[in-house]
Amino acid sequence: MERQLMNNIISVQNAIFSYPGNDIHVLNDISFDVSQGEWVAIIGHNGSGKSTLAKAIDGLLSLDSGQVVVDGLELNENTVWDVRSKIGFVFQNPDNQFVGATVADDVAFGLENRHVDHATMVAKVDEALKLVRMDKYADREPAGLSGGQKQRVALAGVIAMQPKIVILDEATSMLDPQGRQEVIELLHELKQRYKFTVLTITHDIDETALADRLFVIDDGSLISSGEPEKILSDSKMLLEKGLDLPLGEHIKHDLKELKIEVPEEYMNSSQVVNWLCQQLSSME
Amino acid sequence: MFSKVLFGRFVPTNSVIHKLDPRAKLVLSMYFIVIIFFANSWQTYAWLAAFTLGTILLTKVPLGFFWDGVRPLIFIIVLTVILQIFFSSGGHVYWQWGILSITQFGLINGAYIFCRFVLIICMSTVLTLTTQPLMIADAVESLLKPLTKIKVPVYELALMLSIALRFVPTLMDESQKIMNAQRARGVNFGTGSLWKRVKSLIPILIPLFISAFNRAEDLATAMEARGYSGGEGRTKYRLLHWHTADSVACFVMVAATIILLTLRYFT
């Protein structure tokens, strides 16, 4: 109920899409709403249509049928640039989305497209680079940066535009665990500060535990949505859909196989550790 | 393998020449290459050599870098000089055999050609060593801007140039990776007959092309998502500034030309 009272910032109704020359629906009648300031994570196996969905929201693909409304604007040919200006998009491959010849140039790219004047642009680029702690690298070329640093620059490019929505399309999938952690923590920090809405598409199941709401997509359909705790504890469904279990659930699942009784509700890894300690001490 | 590519080997020494506007440097170095062809005597060449040496010293770049610029072209220089020496006629004949002869004018022409080559290479090396490729791209864009009036897509050309420059190291890394991957699977590069060597390039070129297509698609999507809808009306983050030093550099070049022409016509 509460969710309905809040502003819907993204609303997708009956989205259907298939790639040209292919009869299979990549998006098969998907409908959902995302409210202002929410952090939504989308999971699903490879080829389930997650990335297509993200691109459809940004108007990078046009749907065969259905409707996308972003912040009150219905997405169509006339509004596509306005819709895009509300959305910041970070893609998967840090190398392939780096447009500028240097870090500062890349952050400025979106601002240049929006005809921001030079003085404002310089100030915004500086500020955005400081926020992602890349200000010391402003004049560096992308070839000298690590993958995590490149994704931080991509985030800075998004932050400089101050979008209402940030979409991360597997933005951490090509990073090492440390770089992934850094980018996610940074995103949390920035979300606190700017109160934007976040839509992350990910394979990293542990990352989804941080979201407000979790969508599971399978073969182009939304099969489950709700709080991460609820969905992540449904290990049977996750395994059926070819997805991984979060670490805590994985341990619980293995214990269950050994006929050890475990609590039903979702537990993250430290909760599982606590629970195990309790069990062991009560045994003595 | 790629570290020998001189282009883009920017050496930051923060000298006077480094701080010049790239437009000034680009135009002046091209201009210098033109006026070299006005030189026709020992005095004129000596003057231009002195001028070039002065510029090189001003850059504060170690002289070894300039030698690196000349070295790959040494074969062409020597060949041209030798042809010039053996096939020129006129003046005192020192040695003759059939159509081959070593003459006074031949030797002089050979020496001139040698000077010309070295001076041109040194001056263009000054440009590439003191200017980042990115700055050269900016300068080209700025200099071509008048052509927008005759519908030349200057902004698009400039964007293509800057993206191309940005992807040079990325693609070099990638080709190195593909080469190593193919080596690991038993492809042998650089041995065998010419035909065999050419054929062994296929397993590098095809993956490299395909990955470039994929990159281009990803990049285009990312650019579109960030609001790029064509070059028209975009503002610019990097601006070029024309300082007094740039005007001074132009005056110095004009003065050098006047001295050159005086030496050519009045001595």
XYZ file of C-alpha atoms in Angstrom:
551
model
C 0.000 0.000 0.000
C 2.708 2.375 1.018
C 4.497 1.840 -2.233
C 1.493 2.916 -4.253
C 1.294 6.200 -2.416
C 4.857 7.067 -3.363
C 5.743 8.499 -6.731
C 6.333 5.996 -9.450
C 9.427 7.080 -11.293
C 9.625 4.164 -13.696
C 6.562 2.378 -14.869
C 6.693 -0.406 -17.421
C 3.425 -1.810 -18.754
C 3.108 -4.981 -20.826
C 6.478 -4.578 -22.487
C 7.023 -6.964 -25.371
C 10.176 -7.030 -27.447
C 11.911 -9.411 -29.777
C 15.027 -8.868 -31.834
C 14.479 -8.512 -35.579
C 14.433 -11.825 -37.388
C 13.786 -13.759 -34.201
C 10.397 -14.929 -33.007
C 11.355 -15.467 -29.399
C 10.188 -12.681 -27.131
C 13.154 -11.339 -25.203
C 10.723 -9.330 -23.107
C 7.495 -11.167 -22.637
C 4.736 -8.965 -21.258
C 6.675 -7.414 -18.393
C 4.972 -4.907 -16.103
C 6.315 -3.265 -12.980
C 6.660 0.044 -11.178
C 9.638 1.499 -9.402
C 9.072 4.268 -6.900
C 11.152 7.361 -6.332
C 14.335 6.714 -4.385
C 14.042 2.970 -4.459
C 16.971 0.622 -5.076
C 15.833 -2.198 -7.306
C 18.021 -5.120 -8.270
C 17.204 -7.329 -11.225
C 18.554 -10.869 -11.452
C 18.137 -13.613 -13.970
C 20.299 -16.062 -15.870
C 22.144 -15.139 -19.070
C 19.777 -14.274 -21.883
C 16.801 -13.775 -19.592
C 16.254 -10.244 -20.952
C 17.665 -8.119 -18.128
C 19.888 -5.931 -20.283
C 17.218 -5.595 -22.938
C 14.845 -4.354 -20.271
C 17.337 -1.732 -19.103
C 17.938 -0.556 -22.651
C 14.203 -0.362 -23.288
C 13.763 1.903 -20.257
C 16.437 4.246 -21.612
C 14.902 4.253 -25.078
C 17.937 2.572 -26.619
C 15.589 -0.089 -27.962
C 12.035 0.506 -29.051
C 9.475 -1.943 -27.755
C 7.219 -3.923 -30.084
C 4.331 -3.102 -27.810
C 3.812 -1.848 -24.311
C 4.525 1.389 -22.570
C 7.361 2.875 -20.557
C 6.783 5.949 -18.437
C 9.789 7.591 -16.815
C 9.202 10.362 -14.298
C 5.839 11.223 -15.800
C 7.082 11.177 -19.400
C 5.827 8.521 -21.729
C 8.712 7.185 -23.763
C 8.287 7.742 -27.494
C 10.257 9.202 -30.373
C 9.661 12.778 -29.292
C 10.502 12.329 -25.631
C 13.406 9.937 -25.896
C 16.105 12.577 -25.332
C 14.218 14.061 -22.375
C 13.847 10.608 -20.877
C 17.543 9.907 -21.384
C 18.457 13.136 -19.645
C 16.778 11.779 -16.509
C 18.689 8.515 -16.624
C 22.364 7.855 -16.014
C 23.526 4.589 -17.494
C 26.654 2.636 -16.576
C 27.406 -0.310 -18.830
C 29.280 -3.519 -18.304
C 32.565 -3.095 -20.142
C 34.601 -0.234 -18.656
C 36.771 0.047 -21.766
C 34.031 0.243 -24.349
C 32.059 3.035 -22.741
C 34.994 5.358 -22.155
C 34.500 8.063 -24.784
C 36.892 10.815 -23.729
C 40.604 10.839 -24.378
C 41.273 11.619 -20.713
C 39.351 11.081 -17.469
C 38.139 14.694 -17.269
C 37.101 14.654 -20.938
C 35.062 11.540 -20.393
C 33.215 13.000 -17.409
C 32.538 16.138 -19.462
C 31.171 14.224 -22.456
C 27.547 14.150 -21.267
C 27.712 17.802 -20.222
C 29.040 18.785 -23.640
C 26.080 17.016 -25.210
C 23.748 19.067 -23.075
C 25.310 22.395 -24.070
C 26.551 23.235 -20.562
C 28.782 26.311 -20.681
C 32.496 25.954 -20.077
C 32.796 27.448 -16.567
C 29.921 25.366 -15.140
C 31.273 22.305 -16.898
C 34.732 22.643 -15.322
C 33.186 23.053 -11.862
C 30.879 20.059 -12.307
C 33.625 17.821 -13.654
C 35.895 18.697 -10.715
C 33.140 18.058 -8.218
C 32.119 14.744 -9.760
C 35.725 13.525 -9.886
C 36.229 14.444 -6.229
C 33.096 12.533 -5.275
C 34.387 9.354 -6.866
C 37.901 10.094 -5.542
C 39.411 10.224 -9.008
C 40.383 13.915 -8.990
C 44.086 13.087 -8.953
C 43.658 11.187 -12.195
C 41.835 13.932 -14.124
C 44.437 14.174 -16.890
C 45.159 10.460 -17.153
C 44.326 8.469 -20.223
C 42.022 5.437 -19.930
C 44.811 3.036 -20.967
C 46.584 3.674 -17.656
C 43.568 3.038 -15.404
C 42.326 -0.169 -13.786
C 38.873 -1.522 -14.551
C 37.513 -0.343 -11.189
C 38.901 3.137 -11.753
C 37.313 3.278 -15.197
C 33.942 2.344 -13.722
C 34.375 5.058 -11.102
C 34.974 7.520 -13.927
C 31.822 6.228 -15.617
C 29.948 6.852 -12.343
C 31.421 10.357 -12.184
C 30.128 10.964 -15.706
C 26.684 9.942 -14.486
C 26.876 12.002 -11.265
C 27.917 15.145 -13.149
C 24.593 14.988 -14.991
C 22.623 14.651 -11.749
C 20.101 12.182 -13.124
C 16.997 11.086 -11.240
C 17.640 7.465 -12.099
C 20.875 5.511 -12.276
C 20.897 2.221 -14.156
C 23.825 -0.141 -13.741
C 23.860 -2.863 -16.356
C 26.223 -5.429 -14.847
C 28.582 -2.558 -14.179
C 30.633 -4.562 -11.700
C 30.775 -7.866 -13.532
C 34.205 -7.293 -15.086
C 35.847 -6.121 -11.865
C 37.760 -8.021 -9.219
C 36.023 -8.513 -5.830
C 37.737 -5.475 -4.359
C 36.886 -3.187 -7.277
C 33.317 -4.457 -7.181
C 33.027 -3.726 -3.479
C 34.423 -0.218 -4.020
C 32.036 0.648 -6.819
C 29.009 -0.639 -4.898
C 29.970 1.215 -1.720
C 30.506 4.364 -3.725
C 27.117 4.002 -5.330
C 25.519 3.668 -1.897
C 27.282 6.792 -0.707
C 26.180 8.750 -3.771
C 22.617 7.499 -3.473
C 22.454 8.747 0.123
C 23.639 12.098 -1.053
C 21.622 12.644 -4.210
C 18.568 10.474 -3.452
C 18.351 9.073 -6.949
C 16.586 5.876 -7.887
C 18.841 2.916 -8.634
C 18.220 0.022 -10.947
C 21.010 -2.546 -10.905
C 21.265 -5.562 -13.095
C 23.628 -8.075 -11.685
C 24.858 -11.602 -11.506
C 26.379 -11.062 -8.117
C 23.729 -12.440 -5.805
C 25.385 -11.018 -2.690
C 25.081 -7.545 -4.153
C 21.294 -7.887 -4.425
C 20.881 -8.269 -0.668
C 21.496 -4.512 -0.432
C 18.511 -3.636 -2.603
C 15.092 -2.474 -1.409
C 13.378 -4.736 -3.877
C 14.480 -7.623 -6.003
C 13.084 -8.710 -9.369
C 13.719 -12.144 -10.776
C 13.431 -12.348 -14.532
C 13.250 -15.607 -16.419
C 12.880 -15.893 -20.209
C 11.605 -12.356 -20.510
C 8.997 -12.586 -17.771
C 8.999 -11.171 -14.293
C 8.542 -14.303 -12.204
C 9.087 -12.937 -8.757
C 9.452 -9.599 -7.051
C 9.700 -8.532 -3.463
C 12.069 -7.838 -0.641
C 15.463 -9.469 -1.140
C 15.205 -11.342 2.177
C 12.043 -13.030 1.000
C 13.257 -13.929 -2.462
C 16.770 -14.928 -1.477
C 15.461 -17.382 1.125
C 13.481 -19.170 -1.578
C 16.424 -21.350 -2.482
C 14.322 -23.843 -4.397
C 13.094 -21.224 -6.858
C 16.539 -19.646 -7.251
C 18.187 -22.958 -8.042
C 15.390 -23.918 -10.420
C 15.932 -20.717 -12.372
C 19.629 -21.358 -12.730
C 20.685 -18.722 -10.226
C 23.221 -18.823 -7.463
C 22.437 -18.729 -3.756
C 23.887 -16.059 -1.511
C 26.632 -17.364 0.769
C 24.456 -17.631 3.905
C 21.693 -19.443 2.064
C 24.238 -21.680 0.431
C 25.506 -22.811 3.825
C 21.943 -23.334 5.041
C 21.138 -25.315 1.907
C 24.137 -27.588 2.395
C 23.306 -28.081 6.078
C 19.769 -29.028 5.124
C 21.146 -31.701 2.799
C 22.970 -33.112 5.830
C 19.617 -33.272 7.602
C 20.464 -30.479 9.987
C 17.550 -28.277 10.888
C 17.992 -24.651 9.835
C 15.782 -21.580 10.273
C 13.590 -20.743 7.290
C 14.092 -16.990 7.107
C 16.828 -15.287 5.088
C 20.193 -14.850 6.780
C 23.248 -13.097 5.495
C 26.650 -14.665 6.066
C 27.323 -12.990 9.426
C 23.876 -13.962 10.687
C 24.611 -17.530 9.702
C 27.901 -17.338 11.594
C 26.096 -16.054 14.688
C 23.450 -18.713 14.426
C 26.054 -21.471 14.045
C 27.955 -20.157 17.085
C 24.744 -20.190 19.101
C 23.901 -23.707 18.026
C 27.372 -24.970 18.824
C 27.508 -23.326 22.260
C 24.057 -24.647 23.148
C 25.195 -28.161 22.242
C 27.932 -28.177 24.839
C 56.815 -4.342 -30.806
C 54.653 -1.242 -30.545
C 56.868 0.758 -28.219
C 58.892 1.836 -31.250
C 55.972 3.776 -32.670
C 57.102 7.348 -32.370
C 53.716 8.911 -32.950
C 52.216 10.030 -29.696
C 55.452 9.646 -27.761
C 54.893 12.785 -25.829
C 57.803 13.756 -23.551
C 56.634 16.154 -20.852
C 59.483 18.504 -19.934
C 57.242 21.527 -19.497
C 59.425 23.718 -21.718
C 58.513 26.952 -23.510
C 57.709 24.950 -26.630
C 55.422 22.603 -24.654
C 53.345 25.502 -23.472
C 52.695 26.856 -26.953
C 49.235 26.565 -28.418
C 48.995 23.335 -30.460
C 47.485 25.273 -33.360
C 50.561 27.503 -33.476
C 52.874 24.505 -33.323
C 51.010 22.596 -36.013
C 50.858 25.512 -38.442
C 54.424 26.640 -37.782
C 55.931 23.205 -38.212
C 54.092 22.764 -41.515
C 55.184 26.222 -42.568
C 58.777 25.393 -41.695
C 58.657 22.304 -43.907
C 57.572 24.536 -46.797
C 60.301 27.132 -46.322
C 62.981 24.436 -46.171
C 62.477 24.130 -49.931
C 63.546 27.761 -50.362
C 66.998 26.964 -49.062
C 69.528 26.572 -51.867
C 72.993 27.280 -50.508
C 75.343 26.438 -47.661
C 74.481 29.636 -45.850
C 70.721 29.043 -46.035
C 71.013 25.428 -44.863
C 73.382 26.440 -42.089
C 70.859 29.023 -40.949
C 67.938 26.574 -40.971
C 70.023 23.947 -39.178
C 70.956 26.478 -36.516
C 67.302 27.480 -36.178
C 66.182 23.853 -35.840
C 68.909 23.125 -33.309
C 67.819 26.175 -31.324
C 64.226 24.911 -31.290
C 65.340 21.423 -30.262
C 67.369 22.840 -27.377
C 64.378 24.911 -26.283
C 62.246 21.779 -25.962
C 64.654 20.395 -23.304
C 63.925 16.927 -24.666
C 67.017 14.649 -24.618
C 68.597 14.536 -28.082
C 68.267 10.739 -28.179
C 64.554 11.082 -28.929
C 65.325 12.981 -32.122
C 67.753 10.285 -33.182
C 64.887 7.809 -32.608
C 62.846 9.885 -35.035
C 65.501 9.837 -37.747
C 66.587 6.210 -37.319
C 63.600 4.386 -38.879
C 63.911 6.573 -41.984
C 67.657 6.271 -42.365
C 67.344 3.700 -45.145
C 65.203 6.040 -47.266
C 67.523 8.965 -46.597
C 70.650 7.036 -47.564
C 68.998 5.572 -50.658
C 67.813 8.982 -51.873
C 71.178 10.573 -51.210
C 73.012 7.798 -53.066
C 70.687 8.032 -56.064
C 71.132 11.770 -56.060
C 74.916 11.462 -55.976
C 75.167 8.876 -58.740
C 72.586 10.242 -61.155
C 73.141 14.007 -60.970
C 75.315 15.642 -63.560
C 77.062 18.965 -63.851
C 80.206 20.569 -62.539
C 83.514 18.779 -62.141
C 83.337 15.030 -62.831
C 85.307 12.988 -60.281
C 84.386 9.460 -61.408
C 82.335 7.971 -64.199
C 81.157 4.481 -65.185
C 78.398 4.139 -67.784
C 75.481 6.289 -66.686
C 76.766 6.356 -63.122
C 78.928 9.307 -62.221
C 80.060 11.197 -59.184
C 80.068 14.896 -59.944
C 80.538 18.065 -57.980
C 76.843 19.023 -58.251
C 75.780 15.501 -57.447
C 77.665 15.604 -54.166
C 76.286 19.024 -53.309
C 72.703 17.964 -54.151
C 73.130 14.814 -52.089
C 74.241 16.847 -49.109
C 71.302 19.245 -49.535
C 68.789 16.403 -49.734
C 70.300 14.898 -46.604
C 69.940 18.226 -44.757
C 66.361 18.611 -45.938
C 65.361 15.169 -44.694
C 66.969 15.597 -41.307
C 65.519 19.075 -40.802
C 61.984 17.991 -41.750
C 62.115 14.939 -39.501
C 63.541 16.929 -36.580
C 60.919 19.652 -36.831
C 58.034 17.200 -37.034
C 59.541 15.281 -34.129
C 59.578 18.524 -32.149
C 55.838 18.753 -32.784
C 55.021 15.190 -31.717
C 57.355 15.165 -28.714
C 56.044 18.402 -27.259
C 52.332 18.057 -28.072
C 49.929 15.413 -26.825
C 48.126 13.646 -29.682
C 44.910 14.857 -28.135
C 46.077 18.461 -28.459
C 47.004 17.888 -32.089
C 43.486 16.548 -32.655
C 42.059 19.670 -31.000
C 44.270 21.852 -33.160
C 43.141 20.066 -36.324
C 39.515 20.559 -35.325
C 40.016 24.214 -34.595
C 41.939 24.838 -37.817
C 39.364 23.007 -39.927
C 36.455 24.883 -38.377
C 36.071 27.315 -41.312
C 35.297 24.286 -43.487
C 31.963 23.795 -41.681
C 30.739 26.592 -43.966
C 31.136 24.322 -46.978
C 29.366 21.470 -45.151
C 32.455 19.503 -44.156
C 31.434 17.573 -40.979
C 34.336 18.947 -38.934
C 32.840 18.078 -35.512
C 32.255 14.492 -36.540
C 35.747 14.237 -38.004
C 37.208 15.644 -34.798
C 35.212 13.202 -32.668
C 36.343 10.311 -34.846
C 39.941 11.462 -34.556
C 39.754 11.768 -30.794
C 38.049 8.368 -30.388
C 40.598 6.803 -32.729
C 43.442 8.233 -30.647
C 41.805 7.078 -27.438
C 41.444 3.520 -28.745
C 44.982 3.172 -30.151
C 46.483 1.849 -26.881
C 43.381 -0.257 -26.131
C 43.510 -1.950 -29.522
C 47.273 -2.427 -29.273
C 46.824 -4.195 -25.945
C 44.127 -6.280 -27.487
C 46.152 -7.286 -30.534
C 49.006 -8.250 -28.234
C 46.596 -10.388 -26.213
C 45.186 -12.040 -29.332
C 48.715 -12.701 -30.622
C 49.708 -14.357 -27.378
C 46.481 -16.345 -27.283
C 47.071 -17.579 -30.825
C 50.714 -18.339 -30.034
C 49.512 -20.435 -27.097
C 47.409 -22.392 -29.583
C 50.372 -22.993 -31.846
C 50.264 -20.208 -34.432
C 53.760 -19.231 -35.473
C 54.308 -15.584 -36.342
C 57.284 -14.150 -38.164
C 58.780 -17.369 -39.525
C 58.525 -19.166 -42.834
C 57.974 -17.802 -46.299
C 56.321 -14.486 -47.015
C 53.076 -16.256 -47.926
C 53.138 -18.206 -44.666
C 53.740 -15.053 -42.672
C 50.864 -13.237 -44.323
C 48.603 -16.210 -43.689
C 49.553 -16.301 -40.032
C 48.184 -12.760 -39.665
C 44.625 -13.922 -40.358
C 44.079 -15.342 -36.840
C 45.023 -11.918 -35.457
C 43.208 -9.682 -37.897
C 39.807 -11.345 -37.918
C 39.323 -11.444 -34.122
C 40.667 -7.899 -33.924
C 38.148 -6.664 -36.494
C 35.246 -8.455 -34.863
C 36.149 -7.126 -31.449
C 36.444 -3.634 -32.930
C 32.896 -3.982 -34.292
C 31.635 -5.054 -30.875
C 33.471 -2.204 -29.210
C 32.019 0.253 -31.689
C 28.525 -0.975 -30.964
C 28.996 -0.759 -27.198
C 30.545 2.676 -27.498
C 27.763 3.963 -29.735
C 25.135 2.731 -27.254
C 26.996 4.303 -24.339
C 27.337 7.595 -26.223
C 23.659 7.635 -27.072
C 22.729 6.873 -23.468
C 24.808 9.873 -22.452
C 22.890 12.188 -24.727
C 25.088 12.371 -27.826
C 22.847 13.282 -30.745
C 25.323 14.704 -33.242
C 28.142 17.219 -33.209
C 26.088 20.324 -33.834
C 25.844 22.732 -30.915
C 27.926 20.768 -28.430
C 29.897 22.848 -25.987
C 33.548 22.055 -25.418
C 35.298 21.073 -22.214
C 38.800 21.585 -23.531
C 39.428 25.056 -24.902
C 42.533 26.259 -26.684
C 43.985 29.600 -25.631
C 46.170 31.776 -27.818
C 48.796 33.458 -25.611
C 51.373 36.137 -26.285
C 54.009 33.408 -26.515
C 52.206 31.995 -29.540
C 52.267 35.347 -31.327
C 55.958 35.677 -30.416
C 56.608 32.231 -31.923
C 54.931 33.355 -35.140
C 57.058 36.504 -35.241
C 60.208 34.464 -34.694
C 59.216 32.262 -37.619
C 58.595 35.298 -39.839
C 61.978 36.736 -38.843
C 63.625 33.386 -39.633
C 61.993 33.425 -43.073
C 63.240 36.958 -43.758
C 66.784 35.951 -42.816
C 66.473 32.866 -45.018
C 65.279 34.861 -48.029
C 67.997 37.487 -47.488
C 70.624 34.740 -47.455
C 69.137 33.181 -50.560
C 68.874 36.284 -52.721
C 71.594 38.629 -51.459
C 74.661 36.472 -50.882
